[in-house]
Amino acid sequence: MAEPTTGVIDAALLNPAESDERTEPAWGAVVSLALGVFGLVTAEFLPASLLTPMAHDLGVSEGVAGQAVTATAIVGAIAAPTMAIITRRMDRRVVMWMLTMFLILSNLLATFASSLPMLLLARVVLGVALGGFWAMSAAMALRLVPMRLMPRAMSIILTGVSLATVTAAPVGAYVGDVWGWRTAFMIATIVGALALLVQVATIPKLPPVGVASFRTLLEVLERPMIRIALLVVLLVASGHFAGFTYVRPFLEKVPALDIETISLVLLAYGIGGFFGNLAGGFLAERNLKAAVALAPLLIGLAAVSLLALGASPLASAAAVAVWGFAFGAVPVGLQTWLVREAPDQAESAGGLMVATFQVAIALGAIFGGLLVDHTGVASAFAYCGAATLAAAVVVFVMGPKRAQ
């Protein structure tokens, strides 16, 4: 992730009666989903902290190596809305095991990658796992606990996102510097294997229910406010990933920080994201427009601050921490907005958000890579600032109205 911090609920797999009749919540299975999310988000975030050594070892530029992020995003955008349809006849626990095995395979391929194509293949496999997992995790949670305990179950699952956000980038940077970037992916492989073992031991049989369909996706897209919300998703996510994918090269070249300091700065980013998630939820309950607009506004200001004051180590560290706080708040406000605009088709709205988010990640990484290779790292940050500030303006002008 970053991806959105809530999965897409597949309406065809949803069985509220089954959830309400379950007297004993399957908390072990819920925890296993949290472990899976932790493994997926960790693997997704690793390239941002390991980009420089990966590019050097594979003999490519940092901009080209950054397309490892692009590959994951493109495949994830396809997998998110299609996984439930492709696997509609399979037991849902088997599907979850399969997706976690894809996570393990991806990390193994990355660990032993000897060329850029092999690394990209690893990230394609990760995209399948990432998109599919996000598309199904919430629907599975609804079948593992009674409906009244659903908020608690999702809170546990999303703990995996918070922990990965805080630890993946700084730990990856440190491990990559001490033992090499391949070791970081090997550790991620072990994390995935542990998640799979817990899933096999705890997830009960979950036969498929109904048949999934794309019909409601088109119906939701016809709503004007949904299209505006997806435009904001596109601007924010493309701007963020155009800049953050290359944050390590920026910190190495502009404030000239050593690896230990960069690890601490990335840790500050992760901690900021954790608290930003909490703050985003708090604000969204009170003023949705402010919650949706403030996050991209802060990202834009952080990017501008790095451009203007980036030579100062303290200013750079503070800007990255604010950036993390702001991006942590992004999914909460946007998801709330989409669900409020389509309460009758919340699952389809969420699916569109995940797909748009993944496409935006790909576009941001591609454009950012071109900017980095041709005009320098600062230009990627300039695009980030422009795109996120534009998103804030769109929200202020055309964003969600106060609920009646």
mmCIF file of N, CA, C and O in Angstrom, residues 153-249:
data_model
loop_
_atom_site.group_PDB
_atom_site.id
_atom_site.type_symbol
_atom_site.label_atom_id
_atom_site.label_comp_id
_atom_site.label_asym_id
_atom_site.label_seq_id
_atom_site.Cartn_x
_atom_site.Cartn_y
_atom_site.Cartn_z
ATOM 1 N N ALA A 153 -13.532 -7.003 13.793
ATOM 2 C CA ALA A 153 -12.777 -7.886 12.900
ATOM 3 C C ALA A 153 -11.964 -7.084 11.884
ATOM 4 O O ALA A 153 -10.782 -7.354 11.660
ATOM 5 N N MET A 154 -12.587 -6.071 11.276
ATOM 6 C CA MET A 154 -11.867 -5.257 10.303
ATOM 7 C C MET A 154 -10.752 -4.462 10.967
ATOM 8 O O MET A 154 -9.691 -4.240 10.377
ATOM 9 N N SER A 155 -10.967 -4.037 12.206
ATOM 10 C CA SER A 155 -9.911 -3.328 12.935
ATOM 11 C C SER A 155 -8.694 -4.218 13.104
ATOM 12 O O SER A 155 -7.548 -3.777 12.941
ATOM 13 N N ILE A 156 -8.937 -5.491 13.432
ATOM 14 C CA ILE A 156 -7.819 -6.437 13.593
ATOM 15 C C ILE A 156 -7.106 -6.648 12.261
ATOM 16 O O ILE A 156 -5.871 -6.624 12.188
ATOM 17 N N ILE A 157 -7.868 -6.852 11.188
ATOM 18 C CA ILE A 157 -7.261 -7.077 9.878
ATOM 19 C C ILE A 157 -6.413 -5.886 9.451
ATOM 20 O O ILE A 157 -5.289 -6.037 8.967
ATOM 21 N N LEU A 158 -6.940 -4.683 9.649
ATOM 22 C CA LEU A 158 -6.227 -3.487 9.211
ATOM 23 C C LEU A 158 -5.034 -3.153 10.093
ATOM 24 O O LEU A 158 -4.209 -2.313 9.727
ATOM 25 N N THR A 159 -4.927 -3.823 11.249
ATOM 26 C CA THR A 159 -3.710 -3.682 12.046
ATOM 27 C C THR A 159 -2.492 -4.130 11.241
ATOM 28 O O THR A 159 -1.397 -3.584 11.383
ATOM 29 N N GLY A 160 -2.697 -5.125 10.380
ATOM 30 C CA GLY A 160 -1.604 -5.581 9.521
ATOM 31 C C GLY A 160 -1.096 -4.488 8.614
ATOM 32 O O GLY A 160 0.102 -4.367 8.361
ATOM 33 N N VAL A 161 -2.010 -3.659 8.107
ATOM 34 C CA VAL A 161 -1.620 -2.534 7.262
ATOM 35 C C VAL A 161 -0.805 -1.531 8.062
ATOM 36 O O VAL A 161 0.248 -1.058 7.630
ATOM 37 N N SER A 162 -1.296 -1.193 9.265
ATOM 38 C CA SER A 162 -0.612 -0.203 10.097
ATOM 39 C C SER A 162 0.797 -0.654 10.456
ATOM 40 O O SER A 162 1.761 0.113 10.370
ATOM 41 N N LEU A 163 0.932 -1.917 10.851
ATOM 42 C CA LEU A 163 2.252 -2.422 11.230
ATOM 43 C C LEU A 163 3.199 -2.434 10.034
ATOM 44 O O LEU A 163 4.372 -2.075 10.156
ATOM 45 N N ALA A 164 2.695 -2.842 8.880
ATOM 46 C CA ALA A 164 3.544 -2.865 7.686
ATOM 47 C C ALA A 164 3.942 -1.458 7.272
ATOM 48 O O ALA A 164 5.077 -1.216 6.847
ATOM 49 N N THR A 165 3.012 -0.524 7.390
ATOM 50 C CA THR A 165 3.303 0.858 7.027
ATOM 51 C C THR A 165 4.425 1.423 7.887
ATOM 52 O O THR A 165 5.303 2.157 7.410
ATOM 53 N N VAL A 166 4.411 1.083 9.173
ATOM 54 C CA VAL A 166 5.416 1.602 10.103
ATOM 55 C C VAL A 166 6.766 0.924 9.915
ATOM 56 O O VAL A 166 7.817 1.566 9.993
ATOM 57 N N THR A 167 6.754 -0.392 9.659
ATOM 58 C CA THR A 167 8.010 -1.146 9.714
ATOM 59 C C THR A 167 8.636 -1.476 8.363
ATOM 60 O O THR A 167 9.871 -1.589 8.279
ATOM 61 N N ALA A 168 7.838 -1.651 7.311
ATOM 62 C CA ALA A 168 8.370 -2.203 6.054
ATOM 63 C C ALA A 168 9.489 -1.357 5.467
ATOM 64 O O ALA A 168 10.584 -1.872 5.162
ATOM 65 N N ALA A 169 9.244 -0.079 5.260
ATOM 66 C CA ALA A 169 10.236 0.759 4.591
ATOM 67 C C ALA A 169 11.515 0.931 5.410
ATOM 68 O O ALA A 169 12.618 0.701 4.896
ATOM 69 N N PRO A 170 11.434 1.319 6.700
ATOM 70 C CA PRO A 170 12.684 1.499 7.449
ATOM 71 C C PRO A 170 13.441 0.205 7.688
ATOM 72 O O PRO A 170 14.674 0.172 7.567
ATOM 73 N N VAL A 171 12.730 -0.865 8.022
ATOM 74 C CA VAL A 171 13.413 -2.141 8.241
ATOM 75 C C VAL A 171 14.010 -2.649 6.937
ATOM 76 O O VAL A 171 15.136 -3.165 6.907
ATOM 77 N N GLY A 172 13.262 -2.483 5.833
ATOM 78 C CA GLY A 172 13.791 -2.886 4.536
ATOM 79 C C GLY A 172 15.056 -2.140 4.175
ATOM 80 O O GLY A 172 16.032 -2.733 3.692
ATOM 81 N N ALA A 173 15.075 -0.829 4.412
ATOM 82 C CA ALA A 173 16.265 -0.031 4.114
ATOM 83 C C ALA A 173 17.454 -0.476 4.959
ATOM 84 O O ALA A 173 18.590 -0.591 4.461
ATOM 85 N N TYR A 174 17.203 -0.748 6.241
ATOM 86 C CA TYR A 174 18.298 -1.150 7.130
ATOM 87 C C TYR A 174 18.829 -2.534 6.771
ATOM 88 O O TYR A 174 20.045 -2.738 6.634
ATOM 89 N N VAL A 175 17.904 -3.495 6.604
ATOM 90 C CA VAL A 175 18.322 -4.856 6.248
ATOM 91 C C VAL A 175 19.044 -4.855 4.905
ATOM 92 O O VAL A 175 20.068 -5.534 4.720
ATOM 93 N N GLY A 176 18.526 -4.083 3.944
ATOM 94 C CA GLY A 176 19.166 -4.014 2.639
ATOM 95 C C GLY A 176 20.582 -3.485 2.710
ATOM 96 O O GLY A 176 21.472 -3.919 1.961
ATOM 97 N N ASP A 177 20.825 -2.527 3.612
ATOM 98 C CA ASP A 177 22.165 -1.958 3.743
ATOM 99 C C ASP A 177 23.120 -2.911 4.442
ATOM 100 O O ASP A 177 24.296 -3.006 4.082
ATOM 101 N N VAL A 178 22.642 -3.650 5.442
ATOM 102 C CA VAL A 178 23.513 -4.523 6.240
ATOM 103 C C VAL A 178 23.741 -5.867 5.564
ATOM 104 O O VAL A 178 24.872 -6.363 5.472
ATOM 105 N N TRP A 179 22.658 -6.496 5.068
ATOM 106 C CA TRP A 179 22.761 -7.841 4.511
ATOM 107 C C TRP A 179 22.425 -7.929 3.022
ATOM 108 O O TRP A 179 22.473 -9.010 2.437
ATOM 109 N N GLY A 180 22.030 -6.840 2.416
ATOM 110 C CA GLY A 180 21.686 -6.848 1.001
ATOM 111 C C GLY A 180 20.182 -6.853 0.786
ATOM 112 O O GLY A 180 19.416 -7.368 1.606
ATOM 113 N N TRP A 181 19.750 -6.275 -0.347
ATOM 114 C CA TRP A 181 18.317 -6.138 -0.599
ATOM 115 C C TRP A 181 17.609 -7.477 -0.764
ATOM 116 O O TRP A 181 16.430 -7.610 -0.444
ATOM 117 N N ARG A 182 18.329 -8.494 -1.220
ATOM 118 C CA ARG A 182 17.705 -9.808 -1.387
ATOM 119 C C ARG A 182 17.295 -10.415 -0.047
ATOM 120 O O ARG A 182 16.292 -11.135 0.041
ATOM 121 N N THR A 183 18.056 -10.123 0.992
ATOM 122 C CA THR A 183 17.716 -10.630 2.324
ATOM 123 C C THR A 183 16.385 -10.069 2.799
ATOM 124 O O THR A 183 15.601 -10.763 3.461
ATOM 125 N N ALA A 184 16.122 -8.813 2.455
ATOM 126 C CA ALA A 184 14.843 -8.213 2.844
ATOM 127 C C ALA A 184 13.680 -8.979 2.228
ATOM 128 O O ALA A 184 12.657 -9.232 2.886
ATOM 129 N N PHE A 185 13.813 -9.376 0.967
ATOM 130 C CA PHE A 185 12.741 -10.138 0.327
ATOM 131 C C PHE A 185 12.657 -11.559 0.885
ATOM 132 O O PHE A 185 11.573 -12.146 0.941
ATOM 133 N N MET A 186 13.776 -12.128 1.313
ATOM 134 C CA MET A 186 13.736 -13.448 1.925
ATOM 135 C C MET A 186 12.993 -13.411 3.258
ATOM 136 O O MET A 186 12.216 -14.313 3.583
ATOM 137 N N ILE A 187 13.222 -12.346 4.031
ATOM 138 C CA ILE A 187 12.483 -12.192 5.286
ATOM 139 C C ILE A 187 10.987 -12.055 4.994
ATOM 140 O O ILE A 187 10.139 -12.625 5.698
ATOM 141 N N ALA A 188 10.646 -11.311 3.941
ATOM 142 C CA ALA A 188 9.241 -11.179 3.554
ATOM 143 C C ALA A 188 8.649 -12.532 3.145
ATOM 144 O O ALA A 188 7.470 -12.796 3.374
ATOM 145 N N THR A 189 9.477 -13.398 2.550
ATOM 146 C CA THR A 189 9.033 -14.751 2.200
ATOM 147 C C THR A 189 8.654 -15.531 3.450
ATOM 148 O O THR A 189 7.623 -16.220 3.487
ATOM 149 N N ILE A 190 9.477 -15.427 4.489
ATOM 150 C CA ILE A 190 9.205 -16.126 5.750
ATOM 151 C C ILE A 190 7.917 -15.618 6.387
ATOM 152 O O ILE A 190 7.109 -16.395 6.904
ATOM 153 N N VAL A 191 7.713 -14.304 6.335
ATOM 154 C CA VAL A 191 6.474 -13.726 6.868
ATOM 155 C C VAL A 191 5.260 -14.301 6.136
ATOM 156 O O VAL A 191 4.247 -14.671 6.753
ATOM 157 N N GLY A 192 5.333 -14.400 4.811
ATOM 158 C CA GLY A 192 4.246 -14.972 4.037
ATOM 159 C C GLY A 192 3.986 -16.426 4.382
ATOM 160 O O GLY A 192 2.836 -16.863 4.462
ATOM 161 N N ALA A 193 5.060 -17.194 4.598
ATOM 162 C CA ALA A 193 4.913 -18.608 4.949
ATOM 163 C C ALA A 193 4.225 -18.769 6.302
ATOM 164 O O ALA A 193 3.375 -19.652 6.482
ATOM 165 N N LEU A 194 4.586 -17.914 7.264
ATOM 166 C CA LEU A 194 3.931 -17.968 8.583
ATOM 167 C C LEU A 194 2.447 -17.639 8.457
ATOM 168 O O LEU A 194 1.603 -18.288 9.091
ATOM 169 N N ALA A 195 2.124 -16.644 7.624
ATOM 170 C CA ALA A 195 0.722 -16.291 7.420
ATOM 171 C C ALA A 195 -0.046 -17.462 6.820
ATOM 172 O O ALA A 195 -1.182 -17.757 7.236
ATOM 173 N N LEU A 196 0.561 -18.160 5.865
ATOM 174 C CA LEU A 196 -0.106 -19.300 5.230
ATOM 175 C C LEU A 196 -0.363 -20.417 6.239
ATOM 176 O O LEU A 196 -1.449 -21.013 6.261
ATOM 177 N N LEU A 197 0.614 -20.699 7.092
ATOM 178 C CA LEU A 197 0.440 -21.749 8.097
ATOM 179 C C LEU A 197 -0.724 -21.429 9.029
ATOM 180 O O LEU A 197 -1.541 -22.301 9.352
ATOM 181 N N VAL A 198 -0.809 -20.185 9.465
ATOM 182 C CA VAL A 198 -1.904 -19.795 10.355
ATOM 183 C C VAL A 198 -3.237 -19.865 9.627
ATOM 184 O O VAL A 198 -4.251 -20.294 10.195
ATOM 185 N N GLN A 199 -3.268 -19.471 8.350
ATOM 186 C CA GLN A 199 -4.511 -19.535 7.574
ATOM 187 C C GLN A 199 -4.990 -20.973 7.404
ATOM 188 O O GLN A 199 -6.183 -21.262 7.528
ATOM 189 N N VAL A 200 -4.068 -21.872 7.091
ATOM 190 C CA VAL A 200 -4.434 -23.286 6.921
ATOM 191 C C VAL A 200 -5.001 -23.853 8.221
ATOM 192 O O VAL A 200 -5.945 -24.654 8.220
ATOM 193 N N ALA A 201 -4.441 -23.404 9.352
ATOM 194 C CA ALA A 201 -4.865 -23.936 10.640
ATOM 195 C C ALA A 201 -6.168 -23.332 11.154
ATOM 196 O O ALA A 201 -6.846 -23.951 11.985
ATOM 197 N N THR A 202 -6.533 -22.150 10.679
ATOM 198 C CA THR A 202 -7.643 -21.434 11.329
ATOM 199 C C THR A 202 -8.849 -21.132 10.440
ATOM 200 O O THR A 202 -9.962 -21.025 10.965
ATOM 201 N N ILE A 203 -8.671 -20.953 9.135
ATOM 202 C CA ILE A 203 -9.813 -20.553 8.299
ATOM 203 C C ILE A 203 -10.719 -21.759 8.047
ATOM 204 O O ILE A 203 -10.274 -22.786 7.533
ATOM 205 N N PRO A 204 -11.997 -21.664 8.409
ATOM 206 C CA PRO A 204 -12.927 -22.785 8.181
ATOM 207 C C PRO A 204 -13.359 -22.866 6.723
ATOM 208 O O PRO A 204 -13.052 -21.977 5.920
ATOM 209 N N LYS A 205 -14.100 -23.920 6.395
ATOM 210 C CA LYS A 205 -14.629 -24.039 5.047
ATOM 211 C C LYS A 205 -15.608 -22.905 4.774
ATOM 212 O O LYS A 205 -16.475 -22.610 5.587
ATOM 213 N N LEU A 206 -15.451 -22.256 3.623
ATOM 214 C CA LEU A 206 -16.320 -21.146 3.222
ATOM 215 C C LEU A 206 -16.741 -21.358 1.772
ATOM 216 O O LEU A 206 -16.151 -20.794 0.854
ATOM 217 N N PRO A 207 -17.755 -22.196 1.550
ATOM 218 C CA PRO A 207 -18.195 -22.450 0.174
ATOM 219 C C PRO A 207 -18.638 -21.158 -0.503
ATOM 220 O O PRO A 207 -19.138 -20.242 0.154
ATOM 221 N N PRO A 208 -18.455 -21.050 -1.807
ATOM 222 C CA PRO A 208 -18.883 -19.837 -2.511
ATOM 223 C C PRO A 208 -20.393 -19.681 -2.453
ATOM 224 O O PRO A 208 -21.136 -20.658 -2.412
ATOM 225 N N VAL A 209 -20.864 -18.442 -2.452
ATOM 226 C CA VAL A 209 -22.290 -18.140 -2.402
ATOM 227 C C VAL A 209 -22.632 -17.251 -3.592
ATOM 228 O O VAL A 209 -22.050 -16.185 -3.769
ATOM 229 N N GLY A 210 -23.561 -17.671 -4.421
ATOM 230 C CA GLY A 210 -23.991 -16.848 -5.543
ATOM 231 C C GLY A 210 -22.968 -16.797 -6.668
ATOM 232 O O GLY A 210 -21.979 -17.523 -6.693
ATOM 233 N N VAL A 211 -23.193 -15.892 -7.603
ATOM 234 C CA VAL A 211 -22.319 -15.698 -8.758
ATOM 235 C C VAL A 211 -21.994 -14.219 -8.889
ATOM 236 O O VAL A 211 -22.897 -13.385 -8.937
ATOM 237 N N ALA A 212 -20.715 -13.893 -8.959
ATOM 238 C CA ALA A 212 -20.289 -12.494 -9.051
ATOM 239 C C ALA A 212 -20.590 -11.929 -10.441
ATOM 240 O O ALA A 212 -20.673 -12.661 -11.420
ATOM 241 N N SER A 213 -20.724 -10.578 -10.516
ATOM 242 C CA SER A 213 -21.046 -9.922 -11.781
ATOM 243 C C SER A 213 -20.438 -8.537 -11.829
ATOM 244 O O SER A 213 -20.230 -7.893 -10.800
ATOM 245 N N PHE A 214 -20.161 -8.059 -13.051
ATOM 246 C CA PHE A 214 -19.636 -6.704 -13.255
ATOM 247 C C PHE A 214 -20.750 -5.681 -13.512
ATOM 248 O O PHE A 214 -20.485 -4.493 -13.663
ATOM 249 N N ARG A 215 -21.985 -6.127 -13.556
ATOM 250 C CA ARG A 215 -23.067 -5.244 -13.983
ATOM 251 C C ARG A 215 -23.175 -3.992 -13.103
ATOM 252 O O ARG A 215 -23.359 -2.875 -13.595
ATOM 253 N N THR A 216 -23.060 -4.176 -11.801
ATOM 254 C CA THR A 216 -23.246 -3.029 -10.908
ATOM 255 C C THR A 216 -22.104 -2.017 -11.024
ATOM 256 O O THR A 216 -22.292 -0.847 -10.676
ATOM 257 N N LEU A 217 -20.937 -2.440 -11.499
ATOM 258 C CA LEU A 217 -19.832 -1.496 -11.661
ATOM 259 C C LEU A 217 -20.219 -0.382 -12.628
ATOM 260 O O LEU A 217 -19.955 0.802 -12.371
ATOM 261 N N LEU A 218 -20.840 -0.755 -13.738
ATOM 262 C CA LEU A 218 -21.256 0.247 -14.724
ATOM 263 C C LEU A 218 -22.352 1.145 -14.173
ATOM 264 O O LEU A 218 -22.387 2.350 -14.439
ATOM 265 N N GLU A 219 -23.251 0.572 -13.386
ATOM 266 C CA GLU A 219 -24.328 1.366 -12.804
ATOM 267 C C GLU A 219 -23.781 2.417 -11.844
ATOM 268 O O GLU A 219 -24.239 3.563 -11.839
ATOM 269 N N VAL A 220 -22.800 2.034 -11.040
ATOM 270 C CA VAL A 220 -22.210 2.979 -10.083
ATOM 271 C C VAL A 220 -21.453 4.076 -10.820
ATOM 272 O O VAL A 220 -21.483 5.252 -10.428
ATOM 273 N N LEU A 221 -20.776 3.722 -11.908
ATOM 274 C CA LEU A 221 -19.992 4.707 -12.664
ATOM 275 C C LEU A 221 -20.865 5.798 -13.289
ATOM 276 O O LEU A 221 -20.355 6.862 -13.639
ATOM 277 N N GLU A 222 -22.143 5.543 -13.431
ATOM 278 C CA GLU A 222 -23.030 6.542 -14.012
ATOM 279 C C GLU A 222 -23.318 7.698 -13.058
ATOM 280 O O GLU A 222 -23.855 8.725 -13.468
ATOM 281 N N ARG A 223 -22.954 7.567 -11.781
ATOM 282 C CA ARG A 223 -23.247 8.610 -10.790
ATOM 283 C C ARG A 223 -22.148 9.675 -10.812
ATOM 284 O O ARG A 223 -20.968 9.374 -10.643
ATOM 285 N N PRO A 224 -22.527 10.948 -11.010
ATOM 286 C CA PRO A 224 -21.531 12.023 -11.162
ATOM 287 C C PRO A 224 -20.566 12.134 -9.989
ATOM 288 O O PRO A 224 -19.355 12.302 -10.187
ATOM 289 N N MET A 225 -21.049 12.063 -8.760
ATOM 290 C CA MET A 225 -20.170 12.229 -7.601
ATOM 291 C C MET A 225 -19.171 11.081 -7.474
ATOM 292 O O MET A 225 -18.065 11.271 -6.973
ATOM 293 N N ILE A 226 -19.567 9.911 -7.956
ATOM 294 C CA ILE A 226 -18.626 8.788 -7.957
ATOM 295 C C ILE A 226 -17.478 9.080 -8.916
ATOM 296 O O ILE A 226 -16.301 8.839 -8.606
ATOM 297 N N ARG A 227 -17.801 9.625 -10.076
ATOM 298 C CA ARG A 227 -16.758 9.945 -11.051
ATOM 299 C C ARG A 227 -15.815 11.022 -10.504
ATOM 300 O O ARG A 227 -14.600 10.969 -10.732
ATOM 301 N N ILE A 228 -16.361 11.997 -9.798
ATOM 302 C CA ILE A 228 -15.511 13.034 -9.199
ATOM 303 C C ILE A 228 -14.595 12.416 -8.150
ATOM 304 O O ILE A 228 -13.395 12.723 -8.082
ATOM 305 N N ALA A 229 -15.148 11.534 -7.321
ATOM 306 C CA ALA A 229 -14.340 10.878 -6.291
ATOM 307 C C ALA A 229 -13.211 10.061 -6.908
ATOM 308 O O ALA A 229 -12.073 10.073 -6.420
ATOM 309 N N LEU A 230 -13.500 9.354 -8.000
ATOM 310 C CA LEU A 230 -12.473 8.546 -8.653
ATOM 311 C C LEU A 230 -11.404 9.432 -9.298
ATOM 312 O O LEU A 230 -10.228 9.054 -9.355
ATOM 313 N N LEU A 231 -11.791 10.619 -9.784
ATOM 314 C CA LEU A 231 -10.805 11.574 -10.291
ATOM 315 C C LEU A 231 -9.851 11.994 -9.181
ATOM 316 O O LEU A 231 -8.633 12.081 -9.392
ATOM 317 N N VAL A 232 -10.382 12.233 -7.998
ATOM 318 C CA VAL A 232 -9.542 12.604 -6.854
ATOM 319 C C VAL A 232 -8.596 11.453 -6.495
ATOM 320 O O VAL A 232 -7.407 11.668 -6.218
ATOM 321 N N VAL A 233 -9.122 10.228 -6.513
ATOM 322 C CA VAL A 233 -8.269 9.060 -6.264
ATOM 323 C C VAL A 233 -7.117 9.020 -7.263
ATOM 324 O O VAL A 233 -5.955 8.802 -6.900
ATOM 325 N N LEU A 234 -7.424 9.242 -8.533
ATOM 326 C CA LEU A 234 -6.415 9.199 -9.587
ATOM 327 C C LEU A 234 -5.331 10.246 -9.357
ATOM 328 O O LEU A 234 -4.129 9.957 -9.465
ATOM 329 N N LEU A 235 -5.729 11.468 -9.030
ATOM 330 C CA LEU A 235 -4.760 12.547 -8.812
ATOM 331 C C LEU A 235 -3.893 12.285 -7.581
ATOM 332 O O LEU A 235 -2.665 12.430 -7.625
ATOM 333 N N VAL A 236 -4.537 11.920 -6.482
ATOM 334 C CA VAL A 236 -3.790 11.734 -5.234
ATOM 335 C C VAL A 236 -2.821 10.558 -5.330
ATOM 336 O O VAL A 236 -1.640 10.675 -4.990
ATOM 337 N N ALA A 237 -3.314 9.423 -5.808
ATOM 338 C CA ALA A 237 -2.464 8.228 -5.847
ATOM 339 C C ALA A 237 -1.340 8.365 -6.863
ATOM 340 O O ALA A 237 -0.191 7.972 -6.587
ATOM 341 N N SER A 238 -1.627 8.926 -8.038
ATOM 342 C CA SER A 238 -0.552 9.082 -9.036
ATOM 343 C C SER A 238 0.494 10.072 -8.536
ATOM 344 O O SER A 238 1.696 9.856 -8.702
ATOM 345 N N GLY A 239 0.044 11.173 -7.909
ATOM 346 C CA GLY A 239 0.999 12.139 -7.377
ATOM 347 C C GLY A 239 1.844 11.553 -6.268
ATOM 348 O O GLY A 239 3.073 11.718 -6.242
ATOM 349 N N HIS A 240 1.187 10.854 -5.352
ATOM 350 C CA HIS A 240 1.927 10.265 -4.230
ATOM 351 C C HIS A 240 2.995 9.291 -4.707
ATOM 352 O O HIS A 240 4.153 9.371 -4.288
ATOM 353 N N PHE A 241 2.624 8.361 -5.576
ATOM 354 C CA PHE A 241 3.583 7.331 -5.971
ATOM 355 C C PHE A 241 4.628 7.844 -6.965
ATOM 356 O O PHE A 241 5.709 7.272 -7.066
ATOM 357 N N ALA A 242 4.315 8.908 -7.686
ATOM 358 C CA ALA A 242 5.342 9.521 -8.530
ATOM 359 C C ALA A 242 6.461 10.088 -7.663
ATOM 360 O O ALA A 242 7.635 10.059 -8.045
ATOM 361 N N GLY A 243 6.102 10.587 -6.478
ATOM 362 C CA GLY A 243 7.105 11.157 -5.595
ATOM 363 C C GLY A 243 7.682 10.161 -4.617
ATOM 364 O O GLY A 243 8.901 10.004 -4.509
ATOM 365 N N PHE A 244 6.814 9.434 -3.886
ATOM 366 C CA PHE A 244 7.317 8.601 -2.789
ATOM 367 C C PHE A 244 8.148 7.416 -3.272
ATOM 368 O O PHE A 244 9.040 6.953 -2.561
ATOM 369 N N THR A 245 7.880 6.917 -4.467
ATOM 370 C CA THR A 245 8.685 5.821 -4.997
ATOM 371 C C THR A 245 10.165 6.196 -5.052
ATOM 372 O O THR A 245 11.045 5.339 -4.926
ATOM 373 N N TYR A 246 10.452 7.480 -5.202
ATOM 374 C CA TYR A 246 11.837 7.941 -5.358
ATOM 375 C C TYR A 246 12.304 8.778 -4.170
ATOM 376 O O TYR A 246 13.211 9.599 -4.284
ATOM 377 N N VAL A 247 11.675 8.534 -2.998
ATOM 378 C CA VAL A 247 12.044 9.333 -1.830
ATOM 379 C C VAL A 247 13.450 9.007 -1.345
ATOM 380 O O VAL A 247 14.179 9.892 -0.887
ATOM 381 N N ARG A 248 13.868 7.740 -1.443
ATOM 382 C CA ARG A 248 15.215 7.405 -0.990
ATOM 383 C C ARG A 248 16.271 8.087 -1.846
ATOM 384 O O ARG A 248 17.216 8.695 -1.288
ATOM 385 N N PRO A 249 16.214 8.015 -3.195
ATOM 386 C CA PRO A 249 17.212 8.751 -3.986
ATOM 387 C C PRO A 249 17.223 10.246 -3.664
ATOM 388 O O PRO A 249 18.296 10.858 -3.645
#
